[in-house]
Amino acid sequence: MALAAGLVALSACRAVDPGPNFVIAEEQFNEDYFYCRVEPLLIFGKKCGSGEPGDGGNCHFNASAVSGMALVNHDPIDCAGGDHPVDRTRIGAGSPAQGNLQAASLEMNRDYLTAPLFVRPTSNRDHPREVFKREDPVVDVIRTWAERP
């Protein structure tokens, strides 16, 4: 009888209070594609971390100079020309590469045209310099990363 009463009470619920610590899960982007394409071609290739000589070290490798997407300089991840890292120990928990993945993922969106990772470096709005043009081939790398499961 108590079980039946409990089931009736539960079936009457239409919403559940998520409580004070409710968190929406972060979007997960393809890690291997990041390590093998996004990081080498965008982050390092476009000097997002180091910046250009005239930037005075105020780019993403200098965490005190940026308000978001602080990055760590590290040796490139070897993907042997493919889309998967050769040595997975280089991308493990706490590694610089994984830190860069997490920082970049926070600036990414499935609709890459609205992602800060695309919008900010293609304009001078809220960014000190134009890093690349909207027609740059690296945009395809960003688009592909947004689309990859």
PDB file of C-alpha atoms in Angstrom:
ATOM      1  CA  MET A   1       0.000   0.000   0.000  1.00  0.00           C
ATOM      2  CA  ALA A   2       2.820   2.426   0.869  1.00  0.00           C
ATOM      3  CA  LEU A   3       4.521   1.582  -2.434  1.00  0.00           C
ATOM      4  CA  ALA A   4       1.358   2.395  -4.364  1.00  0.00           C
ATOM      5  CA  ALA A   5       0.994   5.706  -2.519  1.00  0.00           C
ATOM      6  CA  GLY A   6       4.621   6.544  -3.296  1.00  0.00           C
ATOM      7  CA  LEU A   7       4.163   5.789  -6.977  1.00  0.00           C
ATOM      8  CA  VAL A   8       1.049   7.966  -7.128  1.00  0.00           C
ATOM      9  CA  ALA A   9       2.939  10.807  -5.426  1.00  0.00           C
ATOM     10  CA  LEU A  10       5.864  10.472  -7.835  1.00  0.00           C
ATOM     11  CA  SER A  11       3.627  10.373 -10.889  1.00  0.00           C
ATOM     12  CA  ALA A  12       2.122  13.704  -9.840  1.00  0.00           C
ATOM     13  CA  CYS A  13       5.507  15.437 -10.125  1.00  0.00           C
ATOM     14  CA  ARG A  14       5.805  17.576 -13.230  1.00  0.00           C
ATOM     15  CA  ALA A  15       9.181  19.216 -12.527  1.00  0.00           C
ATOM     16  CA  VAL A  16      12.226  18.518 -10.425  1.00  0.00           C
ATOM     17  CA  ASP A  17      14.046  21.271  -8.566  1.00  0.00           C
ATOM     18  CA  PRO A  18      17.696  20.940  -9.641  1.00  0.00           C
ATOM     19  CA  GLY A  19      18.894  22.487  -6.390  1.00  0.00           C
ATOM     20  CA  PRO A  20      21.432  25.244  -5.765  1.00  0.00           C
ATOM     21  CA  ASN A  21      24.418  23.503  -7.423  1.00  0.00           C
ATOM     22  CA  PHE A  22      22.823  22.930 -10.817  1.00  0.00           C
ATOM     23  CA  VAL A  23      25.380  22.854 -13.652  1.00  0.00           C
ATOM     24  CA  ILE A  24      24.750  22.389 -17.349  1.00  0.00           C
ATOM     25  CA  ALA A  25      27.217  19.920 -18.834  1.00  0.00           C
ATOM     26  CA  GLU A  26      29.891  21.498 -21.012  1.00  0.00           C
ATOM     27  CA  GLU A  27      29.877  20.697 -24.704  1.00  0.00           C
ATOM     28  CA  GLN A  28      32.454  18.058 -25.541  1.00  0.00           C
ATOM     29  CA  PHE A  29      34.499  18.637 -28.681  1.00  0.00           C
ATOM     30  CA  ASN A  30      36.673  16.042 -30.407  1.00  0.00           C
ATOM     31  CA  GLU A  31      39.913  15.920 -28.409  1.00  0.00           C
ATOM     32  CA  ASP A  32      42.067  14.210 -31.026  1.00  0.00           C
ATOM     33  CA  TYR A  33      41.066  16.721 -33.689  1.00  0.00           C
ATOM     34  CA  PHE A  34      42.017  19.525 -31.317  1.00  0.00           C
ATOM     35  CA  TYR A  35      45.480  18.077 -30.622  1.00  0.00           C
ATOM     36  CA  CYS A  36      46.192  17.193 -34.260  1.00  0.00           C
ATOM     37  CA  ARG A  37      44.588  20.107 -36.134  1.00  0.00           C
ATOM     38  CA  VAL A  38      43.235  22.951 -33.995  1.00  0.00           C
ATOM     39  CA  GLU A  39      46.206  23.378 -31.681  1.00  0.00           C
ATOM     40  CA  PRO A  40      48.958  23.173 -34.328  1.00  0.00           C
ATOM     41  CA  LEU A  41      47.161  25.133 -37.069  1.00  0.00           C
ATOM     42  CA  LEU A  42      45.229  27.698 -35.036  1.00  0.00           C
ATOM     43  CA  ILE A  43      46.658  28.043 -31.528  1.00  0.00           C
ATOM     44  CA  PHE A  44      50.337  27.685 -32.478  1.00  0.00           C
ATOM     45  CA  GLY A  45      50.075  28.374 -36.220  1.00  0.00           C
ATOM     46  CA  LYS A  46      48.331  31.730 -35.786  1.00  0.00           C
ATOM     47  CA  LYS A  47      50.414  32.594 -32.703  1.00  0.00           C
ATOM     48  CA  CYS A  48      47.438  32.854 -30.381  1.00  0.00           C
ATOM     49  CA  GLY A  49      49.677  32.019 -27.438  1.00  0.00           C
ATOM     50  CA  SER A  50      52.900  33.824 -28.229  1.00  0.00           C
ATOM     51  CA  GLY A  51      51.490  36.671 -30.291  1.00  0.00           C
ATOM     52  CA  GLU A  52      53.342  38.730 -32.840  1.00  0.00           C
ATOM     53  CA  PRO A  53      56.538  40.655 -31.960  1.00  0.00           C
ATOM     54  CA  GLY A  54      54.584  43.898 -31.451  1.00  0.00           C
ATOM     55  CA  ASP A  55      52.131  42.330 -28.996  1.00  0.00           C
ATOM     56  CA  GLY A  56      54.562  42.673 -26.080  1.00  0.00           C
ATOM     57  CA  GLY A  57      53.896  39.215 -24.671  1.00  0.00           C
ATOM     58  CA  ASN A  58      50.292  40.113 -23.931  1.00  0.00           C
ATOM     59  CA  CYS A  59      48.751  37.091 -25.583  1.00  0.00           C
ATOM     60  CA  HIS A  60      47.353  33.791 -24.381  1.00  0.00           C
ATOM     61  CA  PHE A  61      50.584  32.266 -23.030  1.00  0.00           C
ATOM     62  CA  ASN A  62      50.589  35.118 -20.496  1.00  0.00           C
ATOM     63  CA  ALA A  63      47.680  34.257 -18.166  1.00  0.00           C
ATOM     64  CA  SER A  64      47.939  37.609 -16.387  1.00  0.00           C
ATOM     65  CA  ALA A  65      47.500  39.462 -19.695  1.00  0.00           C
ATOM     66  CA  VAL A  66      44.302  37.764 -20.876  1.00  0.00           C
ATOM     67  CA  SER A  67      40.885  37.560 -19.268  1.00  0.00           C
ATOM     68  CA  GLY A  68      40.061  34.242 -20.889  1.00  0.00           C
ATOM     69  CA  MET A  69      41.555  31.269 -22.700  1.00  0.00           C
ATOM     70  CA  ALA A  70      44.892  31.181 -20.906  1.00  0.00           C
ATOM     71  CA  LEU A  71      47.118  28.753 -22.814  1.00  0.00           C
ATOM     72  CA  VAL A  72      50.347  26.888 -22.077  1.00  0.00           C
ATOM     73  CA  ASN A  73      53.233  26.580 -24.511  1.00  0.00           C
ATOM     74  CA  HIS A  74      54.406  23.006 -25.050  1.00  0.00           C
ATOM     75  CA  ASP A  75      56.034  20.815 -27.681  1.00  0.00           C
ATOM     76  CA  PRO A  76      53.630  19.851 -30.486  1.00  0.00           C
ATOM     77  CA  ILE A  77      51.656  16.644 -30.097  1.00  0.00           C
ATOM     78  CA  ASP A  78      52.846  14.044 -32.606  1.00  0.00           C
ATOM     79  CA  CYS A  79      49.938  12.834 -34.728  1.00  0.00           C
ATOM     80  CA  ALA A  80      52.122  11.341 -37.497  1.00  0.00           C
ATOM     81  CA  GLY A  81      50.214  13.384 -40.082  1.00  0.00           C
ATOM     82  CA  GLY A  82      46.877  11.881 -39.044  1.00  0.00           C
ATOM     83  CA  ASP A  83      44.038  12.772 -36.716  1.00  0.00           C
ATOM     84  CA  HIS A  84      45.099  10.814 -33.613  1.00  0.00           C
ATOM     85  CA  PRO A  85      47.978  11.456 -31.203  1.00  0.00           C
ATOM     86  CA  VAL A  86      50.717   8.829 -31.322  1.00  0.00           C
ATOM     87  CA  ASP A  87      51.611   9.073 -27.615  1.00  0.00           C
ATOM     88  CA  ARG A  88      48.481   9.460 -25.495  1.00  0.00           C
ATOM     89  CA  THR A  89      50.519  10.042 -22.331  1.00  0.00           C
ATOM     90  CA  ARG A  90      51.276  13.549 -23.664  1.00  0.00           C
ATOM     91  CA  ILE A  91      47.581  14.480 -23.544  1.00  0.00           C
ATOM     92  CA  GLY A  92      46.654  12.976 -20.168  1.00  0.00           C
ATOM     93  CA  ALA A  93      45.075  14.665 -17.167  1.00  0.00           C
ATOM     94  CA  GLY A  94      46.975  17.756 -16.103  1.00  0.00           C
ATOM     95  CA  SER A  95      49.049  17.936 -19.283  1.00  0.00           C
ATOM     96  CA  PRO A  96      49.602  21.312 -20.968  1.00  0.00           C
ATOM     97  CA  ALA A  97      47.842  20.027 -24.105  1.00  0.00           C
ATOM     98  CA  GLN A  98      44.770  19.011 -22.128  1.00  0.00           C
ATOM     99  CA  GLY A  99      44.749  22.403 -20.396  1.00  0.00           C
ATOM    100  CA  ASN A 100      44.777  24.086 -23.804  1.00  0.00           C
ATOM    101  CA  LEU A 101      41.924  21.840 -24.964  1.00  0.00           C
ATOM    102  CA  GLN A 102      39.841  22.804 -21.951  1.00  0.00           C
ATOM    103  CA  ALA A 103      40.566  26.519 -22.357  1.00  0.00           C
ATOM    104  CA  ALA A 104      39.752  26.491 -26.085  1.00  0.00           C
ATOM    105  CA  SER A 105      36.620  24.372 -25.567  1.00  0.00           C
ATOM    106  CA  LEU A 106      35.193  27.051 -23.278  1.00  0.00           C
ATOM    107  CA  GLU A 107      35.499  29.480 -26.204  1.00  0.00           C
ATOM    108  CA  MET A 108      33.966  27.073 -28.733  1.00  0.00           C
ATOM    109  CA  ASN A 109      30.407  26.452 -29.857  1.00  0.00           C
ATOM    110  CA  ARG A 110      28.733  23.977 -32.215  1.00  0.00           C
ATOM    111  CA  ASP A 111      27.670  27.037 -34.222  1.00  0.00           C
ATOM    112  CA  TYR A 112      31.259  28.055 -34.926  1.00  0.00           C
ATOM    113  CA  LEU A 113      30.196  31.406 -36.416  1.00  0.00           C
ATOM    114  CA  THR A 114      29.095  32.505 -32.932  1.00  0.00           C
ATOM    115  CA  ALA A 115      31.992  30.909 -31.049  1.00  0.00           C
ATOM    116  CA  PRO A 116      34.387  33.366 -29.391  1.00  0.00           C
ATOM    117  CA  LEU A 117      37.229  31.192 -30.753  1.00  0.00           C
ATOM    118  CA  PHE A 118      36.155  32.370 -34.232  1.00  0.00           C
ATOM    119  CA  VAL A 119      34.540  35.762 -33.577  1.00  0.00           C
ATOM    120  CA  ARG A 120      37.184  37.431 -31.418  1.00  0.00           C
ATOM    121  CA  PRO A 121      40.321  36.765 -33.513  1.00  0.00           C
ATOM    122  CA  THR A 122      38.550  37.733 -36.762  1.00  0.00           C
ATOM    123  CA  SER A 123      37.695  41.205 -35.514  1.00  0.00           C
ATOM    124  CA  ASN A 124      39.153  43.918 -33.395  1.00  0.00           C
ATOM    125  CA  ARG A 125      36.007  43.941 -31.256  1.00  0.00           C
ATOM    126  CA  ASP A 126      37.105  42.864 -27.786  1.00  0.00           C
ATOM    127  CA  HIS A 127      40.426  41.607 -29.170  1.00  0.00           C
ATOM    128  CA  PRO A 128      43.675  43.566 -29.574  1.00  0.00           C
ATOM    129  CA  ARG A 129      44.339  42.451 -33.155  1.00  0.00           C
ATOM    130  CA  GLU A 130      42.856  40.626 -36.102  1.00  0.00           C
ATOM    131  CA  VAL A 131      44.552  37.223 -35.970  1.00  0.00           C
ATOM    132  CA  PHE A 132      43.062  35.873 -39.193  1.00  0.00           C
ATOM    133  CA  LYS A 133      40.468  36.816 -41.793  1.00  0.00           C
ATOM    134  CA  ARG A 134      37.092  35.086 -42.072  1.00  0.00           C
ATOM    135  CA  GLU A 135      38.266  33.645 -45.412  1.00  0.00           C
ATOM    136  CA  ASP A 136      41.433  32.098 -43.945  1.00  0.00           C
ATOM    137  CA  PRO A 137      41.730  28.301 -44.402  1.00  0.00           C
ATOM    138  CA  VAL A 138      42.037  27.920 -40.598  1.00  0.00           C
ATOM    139  CA  VAL A 139      38.311  28.722 -40.440  1.00  0.00           C
ATOM    140  CA  ASP A 140      37.661  25.294 -41.984  1.00  0.00           C
ATOM    141  CA  VAL A 141      39.616  23.767 -39.098  1.00  0.00           C
ATOM    142  CA  ILE A 142      37.368  25.569 -36.597  1.00  0.00           C
ATOM    143  CA  ARG A 143      34.213  24.595 -38.527  1.00  0.00           C
ATOM    144  CA  THR A 144      35.284  20.958 -38.714  1.00  0.00           C
ATOM    145  CA  TRP A 145      36.048  20.882 -34.984  1.00  0.00           C
ATOM    146  CA  ALA A 146      32.564  22.275 -34.273  1.00  0.00           C
ATOM    147  CA  GLU A 147      30.971  19.547 -36.408  1.00  0.00           C
ATOM    148  CA  ARG A 148      33.005  16.543 -35.232  1.00  0.00           C
ATOM    149  CA  PRO A 149      31.410  14.288 -32.632  1.00  0.00           C
TER     150      PRO A 149
END
